[in-house]
Amino acid sequence: MRAKHVPIRTCVGCGEKKPKGEMLRIVRTVDGGISLDVSGKKSGRGVYVCFNSDCVGKALKKKAIQRSLKINELDRSIIEEVERLIAKRRDGLEDPSGLCPKG
């Protein structure tokens, strides 16, 4: 039996490549809204970042998230939602397997 293909994505913060399921996706939907895509299946333009505050900070500092989503500014509520999700994973409430070793 053939092994299942695992899509690989690159973190816009640290540049590390990981399986898609181990990263957080932020998506700009067709109507222009920005949201987190925990399932990885929402329709729209997406950007991937490690489940790590340092990677998110790096991505925000170099405006990589905004550039990838082709937007001018990222709403503060999305950044806070990302930080809450990272904190949940760090505190053991969710599977921590996607943490970035470079962080």
mmCIF file of N, CA and C in Angstrom:
data_model
loop_
_atom_site.group_PDB
_atom_site.id
_atom_site.type_symbol
_atom_site.label_atom_id
_atom_site.label_comp_id
_atom_site.label_asym_id
_atom_site.label_seq_id
_atom_site.Cartn_x
_atom_site.Cartn_y
_atom_site.Cartn_z
ATOM 1 N N MET A 1 0.836 -1.184 0.000
ATOM 2 C CA MET A 1 0.000 0.000 0.000
ATOM 3 C C MET A 1 0.877 1.242 0.000
ATOM 4 N N ARG A 2 0.474 2.219 -0.757
ATOM 5 C CA ARG A 2 1.250 3.442 -0.915
ATOM 6 C C ARG A 2 1.015 4.400 0.248
ATOM 7 N N ALA A 3 2.063 5.074 0.700
ATOM 8 C CA ALA A 3 1.946 6.049 1.785
ATOM 9 C C ALA A 3 1.169 7.269 1.304
ATOM 10 N N LYS A 4 0.347 7.827 2.193
ATOM 11 C CA LYS A 4 -0.464 8.991 1.860
ATOM 12 C C LYS A 4 0.417 10.232 1.749
ATOM 13 N N HIS A 5 0.149 11.038 0.750
ATOM 14 C CA HIS A 5 0.877 12.281 0.543
ATOM 15 C C HIS A 5 0.542 13.275 1.664
ATOM 16 N N VAL A 6 1.566 13.862 2.262
ATOM 17 C CA VAL A 6 1.377 14.867 3.311
ATOM 18 C C VAL A 6 1.820 16.211 2.767
ATOM 19 N N PRO A 7 0.871 17.166 2.624
ATOM 20 C CA PRO A 7 1.258 18.481 2.106
ATOM 21 C C PRO A 7 2.170 19.218 3.081
ATOM 22 N N ILE A 8 3.193 19.862 2.566
ATOM 23 C CA ILE A 8 4.156 20.608 3.367
ATOM 24 C C ILE A 8 3.930 22.097 3.122
ATOM 25 N N ARG A 9 3.976 22.884 4.207
ATOM 26 C CA ARG A 9 3.805 24.326 4.119
ATOM 27 C C ARG A 9 4.967 25.017 4.822
ATOM 28 N N THR A 10 5.220 26.273 4.481
ATOM 29 C CA THR A 10 6.319 27.046 5.045
ATOM 30 C C THR A 10 5.776 28.113 5.984
ATOM 31 N N CYS A 11 6.366 28.224 7.171
ATOM 32 C CA CYS A 11 5.999 29.246 8.145
ATOM 33 C C CYS A 11 6.521 30.593 7.643
ATOM 34 N N VAL A 12 5.651 31.618 7.646
ATOM 35 C CA VAL A 12 6.083 32.941 7.199
ATOM 36 C C VAL A 12 6.909 33.656 8.259
ATOM 37 N N GLY A 13 6.961 33.097 9.465
ATOM 38 C CA GLY A 13 7.756 33.697 10.533
ATOM 39 C C GLY A 13 9.190 33.219 10.516
ATOM 40 N N CYS A 14 9.381 31.899 10.621
ATOM 41 C CA CYS A 14 10.737 31.347 10.725
ATOM 42 C C CYS A 14 11.236 30.722 9.425
ATOM 43 N N GLY A 15 10.337 30.449 8.487
ATOM 44 C CA GLY A 15 10.746 29.861 7.213
ATOM 45 C C GLY A 15 10.878 28.352 7.239
ATOM 46 N N GLU A 16 10.552 27.722 8.357
ATOM 47 C CA GLU A 16 10.661 26.267 8.460
ATOM 48 C C GLU A 16 9.498 25.592 7.740
ATOM 49 N N LYS A 17 9.789 24.463 7.092
ATOM 50 C CA LYS A 17 8.762 23.691 6.387
ATOM 51 C C LYS A 17 8.276 22.568 7.288
ATOM 52 N N LYS A 18 6.929 22.434 7.368
ATOM 53 C CA LYS A 18 6.307 21.407 8.214
ATOM 54 C C LYS A 18 5.062 20.882 7.517
ATOM 55 N N PRO A 19 4.571 19.727 7.986
ATOM 56 C CA PRO A 19 3.287 19.243 7.458
ATOM 57 C C PRO A 19 2.178 20.262 7.737
ATOM 58 N N LYS A 20 1.297 20.402 6.785
ATOM 59 C CA LYS A 20 0.212 21.381 6.846
ATOM 60 C C LYS A 20 -0.584 21.286 8.149
ATOM 61 N N GLY A 21 -0.841 20.087 8.624
ATOM 62 C CA GLY A 21 -1.641 19.876 9.826
ATOM 63 C C GLY A 21 -0.990 20.351 11.111
ATOM 64 N N GLU A 22 0.299 20.604 11.092
ATOM 65 C CA GLU A 22 1.020 21.036 12.285
ATOM 66 C C GLU A 22 1.162 22.556 12.357
ATOM 67 N N MET A 23 0.531 23.253 11.426
ATOM 68 C CA MET A 23 0.671 24.708 11.390
ATOM 69 C C MET A 23 -0.689 25.378 11.480
ATOM 70 N N LEU A 24 -0.659 26.634 11.847
ATOM 71 C CA LEU A 24 -1.867 27.441 11.950
ATOM 72 C C LEU A 24 -2.045 28.211 10.644
ATOM 73 N N ARG A 25 -3.255 28.179 10.118
ATOM 74 C CA ARG A 25 -3.536 28.879 8.861
ATOM 75 C C ARG A 25 -4.409 30.089 9.157
ATOM 76 N N ILE A 26 -4.022 31.215 8.613
ATOM 77 C CA ILE A 26 -4.820 32.431 8.670
ATOM 78 C C ILE A 26 -5.286 32.662 7.245
ATOM 79 N N VAL A 27 -6.574 32.911 7.071
ATOM 80 C CA VAL A 27 -7.139 32.979 5.728
ATOM 81 C C VAL A 27 -7.900 34.282 5.497
ATOM 82 N N ARG A 28 -7.763 34.794 4.271
ATOM 83 C CA ARG A 28 -8.586 35.910 3.812
ATOM 84 C C ARG A 28 -9.653 35.297 2.929
ATOM 85 N N THR A 29 -10.891 35.378 3.376
ATOM 86 C CA THR A 29 -11.994 34.751 2.656
ATOM 87 C C THR A 29 -12.346 35.547 1.406
ATOM 88 N N VAL A 30 -13.198 34.970 0.596
ATOM 89 C CA VAL A 30 -13.605 35.583 -0.665
ATOM 90 C C VAL A 30 -14.247 36.952 -0.439
ATOM 91 N N ASP A 31 -14.964 37.106 0.691
ATOM 92 C CA ASP A 31 -15.617 38.387 0.979
ATOM 93 C C ASP A 31 -14.674 39.402 1.626
ATOM 94 N N GLY A 32 -13.401 39.039 1.816
ATOM 95 C CA GLY A 32 -12.407 39.962 2.349
ATOM 96 C C GLY A 32 -12.175 39.869 3.844
ATOM 97 N N GLY A 33 -12.926 39.019 4.536
ATOM 98 C CA GLY A 33 -12.753 38.851 5.978
ATOM 99 C C GLY A 33 -11.522 38.022 6.302
ATOM 100 N N ILE A 34 -10.938 38.274 7.458
ATOM 101 C CA ILE A 34 -9.760 37.529 7.906
ATOM 102 C C ILE A 34 -10.174 36.657 9.088
ATOM 103 N N SER A 35 -9.790 35.379 9.054
ATOM 104 C CA SER A 35 -10.123 34.482 10.158
ATOM 105 C C SER A 35 -9.078 33.387 10.282
ATOM 106 N N LEU A 36 -9.119 32.694 11.408
ATOM 107 C CA LEU A 36 -8.245 31.544 11.610
ATOM 108 C C LEU A 36 -8.911 30.333 10.979
ATOM 109 N N ASP A 37 -8.107 29.497 10.389
ATOM 110 C CA ASP A 37 -8.614 28.284 9.747
ATOM 111 C C ASP A 37 -7.973 27.089 10.422
ATOM 112 N N VAL A 38 -8.583 26.640 11.501
ATOM 113 C CA VAL A 38 -8.040 25.517 12.270
ATOM 114 C C VAL A 38 -8.134 24.225 11.465
ATOM 115 N N SER A 39 -9.171 24.084 10.656
ATOM 116 C CA SER A 39 -9.359 22.866 9.864
ATOM 117 C C SER A 39 -8.430 22.812 8.658
ATOM 118 N N GLY A 40 -7.975 23.991 8.183
ATOM 119 C CA GLY A 40 -7.110 24.041 7.006
ATOM 120 C C GLY A 40 -7.863 23.862 5.702
ATOM 121 N N LYS A 41 -9.191 23.965 5.748
ATOM 122 C CA LYS A 41 -9.988 23.696 4.558
ATOM 123 C C LYS A 41 -10.859 24.864 4.106
ATOM 124 N N LYS A 42 -10.789 25.995 4.792
ATOM 125 C CA LYS A 42 -11.601 27.138 4.391
ATOM 126 C C LYS A 42 -11.159 27.640 3.025
ATOM 127 N N SER A 43 -12.121 28.141 2.297
ATOM 128 C CA SER A 43 -11.838 28.688 0.982
ATOM 129 C C SER A 43 -11.255 30.094 1.134
ATOM 130 N N GLY A 44 -10.248 30.393 0.354
ATOM 131 C CA GLY A 44 -9.650 31.720 0.387
ATOM 132 C C GLY A 44 -8.140 31.662 0.360
ATOM 133 N N ARG A 45 -7.530 32.830 0.399
ATOM 134 C CA ARG A 45 -6.073 32.951 0.365
ATOM 135 C C ARG A 45 -5.531 32.739 1.773
ATOM 136 N N GLY A 46 -4.603 31.805 1.934
ATOM 137 C CA GLY A 46 -4.115 31.475 3.266
ATOM 138 C C GLY A 46 -2.629 31.683 3.450
ATOM 139 N N VAL A 47 -2.250 31.809 4.713
ATOM 140 C CA VAL A 47 -0.858 31.941 5.104
ATOM 141 C C VAL A 47 -0.652 31.045 6.325
ATOM 142 N N TYR A 48 0.506 30.423 6.413
ATOM 143 C CA TYR A 48 0.788 29.473 7.489
ATOM 144 C C TYR A 48 1.845 30.009 8.435
ATOM 145 N N VAL A 49 1.656 29.704 9.733
ATOM 146 C CA VAL A 49 2.607 30.102 10.755
ATOM 147 C C VAL A 49 2.674 28.988 11.799
ATOM 148 N N CYS A 50 3.853 28.791 12.388
ATOM 149 C CA CYS A 50 4.022 27.792 13.443
ATOM 150 C C CYS A 50 3.180 28.160 14.662
ATOM 151 N N PHE A 51 2.846 27.181 15.455
ATOM 152 C CA PHE A 51 2.159 27.424 16.723
ATOM 153 C C PHE A 51 3.192 27.894 17.740
ATOM 154 N N ASN A 52 3.704 29.103 17.531
ATOM 155 C CA ASN A 52 4.744 29.640 18.381
ATOM 156 C C ASN A 52 4.666 31.166 18.366
ATOM 157 N N SER A 53 4.644 31.778 19.538
ATOM 158 C CA SER A 53 4.534 33.241 19.633
ATOM 159 C C SER A 53 5.691 33.957 18.945
ATOM 160 N N ASP A 54 6.880 33.376 19.029
ATOM 161 C CA ASP A 54 8.041 34.004 18.388
ATOM 162 C C ASP A 54 7.872 34.064 16.869
ATOM 163 N N CYS A 55 7.363 32.977 16.291
ATOM 164 C CA CYS A 55 7.153 32.952 14.839
ATOM 165 C C CYS A 55 6.090 33.964 14.428
ATOM 166 N N VAL A 56 5.024 34.054 15.208
ATOM 167 C CA VAL A 56 3.968 35.028 14.916
ATOM 168 C C VAL A 56 4.543 36.439 15.021
ATOM 169 N N GLY A 57 5.338 36.687 16.056
ATOM 170 C CA GLY A 57 5.963 37.993 16.233
ATOM 171 C C GLY A 57 6.869 38.360 15.072
ATOM 172 N N LYS A 58 7.681 37.392 14.622
ATOM 173 C CA LYS A 58 8.566 37.636 13.479
ATOM 174 C C LYS A 58 7.758 37.946 12.221
ATOM 175 N N ALA A 59 6.688 37.173 12.017
ATOM 176 C CA ALA A 59 5.853 37.365 10.831
ATOM 177 C C ALA A 59 5.178 38.733 10.843
ATOM 178 N N LEU A 60 4.734 39.164 12.015
ATOM 179 C CA LEU A 60 4.095 40.479 12.127
ATOM 180 C C LEU A 60 5.112 41.598 11.938
ATOM 181 N N LYS A 61 6.307 41.421 12.509
ATOM 182 C CA LYS A 61 7.339 42.446 12.413
ATOM 183 C C LYS A 61 7.742 42.706 10.960
ATOM 184 N N LYS A 62 7.884 41.632 10.205
ATOM 185 C CA LYS A 62 8.270 41.819 8.801
ATOM 186 C C LYS A 62 7.058 41.922 7.865
ATOM 187 N N LYS A 63 5.861 42.012 8.462
ATOM 188 C CA LYS A 63 4.591 42.177 7.730
ATOM 189 C C LYS A 63 4.365 41.066 6.711
ATOM 190 N N ALA A 64 4.864 39.874 7.007
ATOM 191 C CA ALA A 64 4.737 38.748 6.088
ATOM 192 C C ALA A 64 3.297 38.248 5.987
ATOM 193 N N ILE A 65 2.554 38.301 7.090
ATOM 194 C CA ILE A 65 1.158 37.846 7.063
ATOM 195 C C ILE A 65 0.345 38.791 6.185
ATOM 196 N N GLN A 66 0.497 40.090 6.422
ATOM 197 C CA GLN A 66 -0.241 41.071 5.652
ATOM 198 C C GLN A 66 0.105 40.987 4.155
ATOM 199 N N ARG A 67 1.383 40.838 3.859
ATOM 200 C CA ARG A 67 1.830 40.764 2.468
ATOM 201 C C ARG A 67 1.273 39.507 1.788
ATOM 202 N N SER A 68 1.315 38.373 2.478
ATOM 203 C CA SER A 68 0.829 37.128 1.895
ATOM 204 C C SER A 68 -0.679 37.142 1.672
ATOM 205 N N LEU A 69 -1.404 37.790 2.576
ATOM 206 C CA LEU A 69 -2.858 37.871 2.435
ATOM 207 C C LEU A 69 -3.291 39.039 1.552
ATOM 208 N N LYS A 70 -2.318 39.858 1.140
ATOM 209 C CA LYS A 70 -2.564 41.036 0.300
ATOM 210 C C LYS A 70 -3.557 41.988 0.971
ATOM 211 N N ILE A 71 -3.232 42.345 2.227
ATOM 212 C CA ILE A 71 -4.028 43.307 2.988
ATOM 213 C C ILE A 71 -3.084 44.368 3.541
ATOM 214 N N ASN A 72 -3.642 45.514 3.935
ATOM 215 C CA ASN A 72 -2.820 46.594 4.492
ATOM 216 C C ASN A 72 -2.543 46.381 5.973
ATOM 217 N N GLU A 73 -3.563 46.050 6.743
ATOM 218 C CA GLU A 73 -3.416 45.863 8.184
ATOM 219 C C GLU A 73 -4.126 44.601 8.636
ATOM 220 N N LEU A 74 -3.578 43.985 9.671
ATOM 221 C CA LEU A 74 -4.181 42.807 10.277
ATOM 222 C C LEU A 74 -4.881 43.251 11.551
ATOM 223 N N ASP A 75 -6.168 42.955 11.660
ATOM 224 C CA ASP A 75 -6.968 43.372 12.810
ATOM 225 C C ASP A 75 -6.384 42.793 14.102
ATOM 226 N N ARG A 76 -6.321 43.617 15.129
ATOM 227 C CA ARG A 76 -5.762 43.216 16.424
ATOM 228 C C ARG A 76 -6.498 42.008 17.009
ATOM 229 N N SER A 77 -7.794 41.877 16.742
ATOM 230 C CA SER A 77 -8.568 40.752 17.278
ATOM 231 C C SER A 77 -8.071 39.412 16.725
ATOM 232 N N ILE A 78 -7.607 39.394 15.492
ATOM 233 C CA ILE A 78 -7.068 38.164 14.899
ATOM 234 C C ILE A 78 -5.756 37.799 15.589
ATOM 235 N N ILE A 79 -4.917 38.798 15.832
ATOM 236 C CA ILE A 79 -3.640 38.546 16.510
ATOM 237 C C ILE A 79 -3.897 38.001 17.916
ATOM 238 N N GLU A 80 -4.865 38.576 18.627
ATOM 239 C CA GLU A 80 -5.201 38.099 19.970
ATOM 240 C C GLU A 80 -5.747 36.676 19.930
ATOM 241 N N GLU A 81 -6.548 36.369 18.914
ATOM 242 C CA GLU A 81 -7.092 35.015 18.766
ATOM 243 C C GLU A 81 -5.969 34.006 18.506
ATOM 244 N N VAL A 82 -4.996 34.397 17.692
ATOM 245 C CA VAL A 82 -3.837 33.541 17.423
ATOM 246 C C VAL A 82 -3.071 33.288 18.725
ATOM 247 N N GLU A 83 -2.829 34.338 19.493
ATOM 248 C CA GLU A 83 -2.089 34.199 20.753
ATOM 249 C C GLU A 83 -2.839 33.301 21.746
ATOM 250 N N ARG A 84 -4.176 33.421 21.803
ATOM 251 C CA ARG A 84 -4.973 32.553 22.694
ATOM 252 C C ARG A 84 -4.845 31.096 22.282
ATOM 253 N N LEU A 85 -4.898 30.827 20.977
ATOM 254 C CA LEU A 85 -4.779 29.467 20.476
ATOM 255 C C LEU A 85 -3.397 28.894 20.778
ATOM 256 N N ILE A 86 -2.363 29.702 20.617
ATOM 257 C CA ILE A 86 -0.995 29.260 20.928
ATOM 258 C C ILE A 86 -0.871 28.967 22.420
ATOM 259 N N ALA A 87 -1.448 29.810 23.263
ATOM 260 C CA ALA A 87 -1.396 29.606 24.714
ATOM 261 C C ALA A 87 -2.102 28.313 25.104
ATOM 262 N N LYS A 88 -3.226 28.011 24.464
ATOM 263 C CA LYS A 88 -3.946 26.761 24.747
ATOM 264 C C LYS A 88 -3.063 25.559 24.441
ATOM 265 N N ARG A 89 -2.407 25.593 23.300
ATOM 266 C CA ARG A 89 -1.528 24.478 22.919
ATOM 267 C C ARG A 89 -0.352 24.358 23.884
ATOM 268 N N ARG A 90 0.221 25.504 24.248
ATOM 269 C CA ARG A 90 1.370 25.509 25.151
ATOM 270 C C ARG A 90 0.991 24.963 26.526
ATOM 271 N N ASP A 91 -0.218 25.280 26.976
ATOM 272 C CA ASP A 91 -0.682 24.832 28.285
ATOM 273 C C ASP A 91 -1.195 23.394 28.273
ATOM 274 N N GLY A 92 -1.080 22.724 27.130
ATOM 275 C CA GLY A 92 -1.440 21.321 27.061
ATOM 276 C C GLY A 92 -2.904 21.055 26.788
ATOM 277 N N LEU A 93 -3.660 22.082 26.441
ATOM 278 C CA LEU A 93 -5.071 21.874 26.166
ATOM 279 C C LEU A 93 -5.294 21.304 24.772
ATOM 280 N N GLU A 94 -4.297 21.447 23.918
ATOM 281 C CA GLU A 94 -4.355 20.868 22.586
ATOM 282 C C GLU A 94 -3.022 20.198 22.294
ATOM 283 N N ASP A 95 -2.971 19.395 21.245
ATOM 284 C CA ASP A 95 -1.768 18.665 20.867
ATOM 285 C C ASP A 95 -0.625 19.632 20.545
ATOM 286 N N PRO A 96 0.493 19.585 21.281
ATOM 287 C CA PRO A 96 1.605 20.514 21.067
ATOM 288 C C PRO A 96 2.602 20.085 19.998
ATOM 289 N N SER A 97 2.270 19.087 19.188
ATOM 290 C CA SER A 97 3.243 18.536 18.242
ATOM 291 C C SER A 97 3.701 19.533 17.185
ATOM 292 N N GLY A 98 2.961 20.615 16.962
ATOM 293 C CA GLY A 98 3.339 21.566 15.923
ATOM 294 C C GLY A 98 4.220 22.706 16.401
ATOM 295 N N LEU A 99 4.715 22.655 17.638
ATOM 296 C CA LEU A 99 5.541 23.757 18.140
ATOM 297 C C LEU A 99 6.838 23.861 17.366
ATOM 298 N N CYS A 100 7.240 25.058 17.089
ATOM 299 C CA CYS A 100 8.424 25.322 16.281
ATOM 300 C C CYS A 100 9.696 25.209 17.132
ATOM 301 N N PRO A 101 10.624 24.356 16.746
ATOM 302 C CA PRO A 101 11.868 24.231 17.523
ATOM 303 C C PRO A 101 12.773 25.446 17.407
ATOM 304 N N LYS A 102 12.575 26.287 16.391
ATOM 305 C CA LYS A 102 13.396 27.473 16.208
ATOM 306 C C LYS A 102 12.969 28.611 17.120
ATOM 307 N N GLY A 103 11.763 28.484 17.740
ATOM 308 C CA GLY A 103 11.203 29.565 18.557
ATOM 309 C C GLY A 103 11.953 29.784 19.777
#
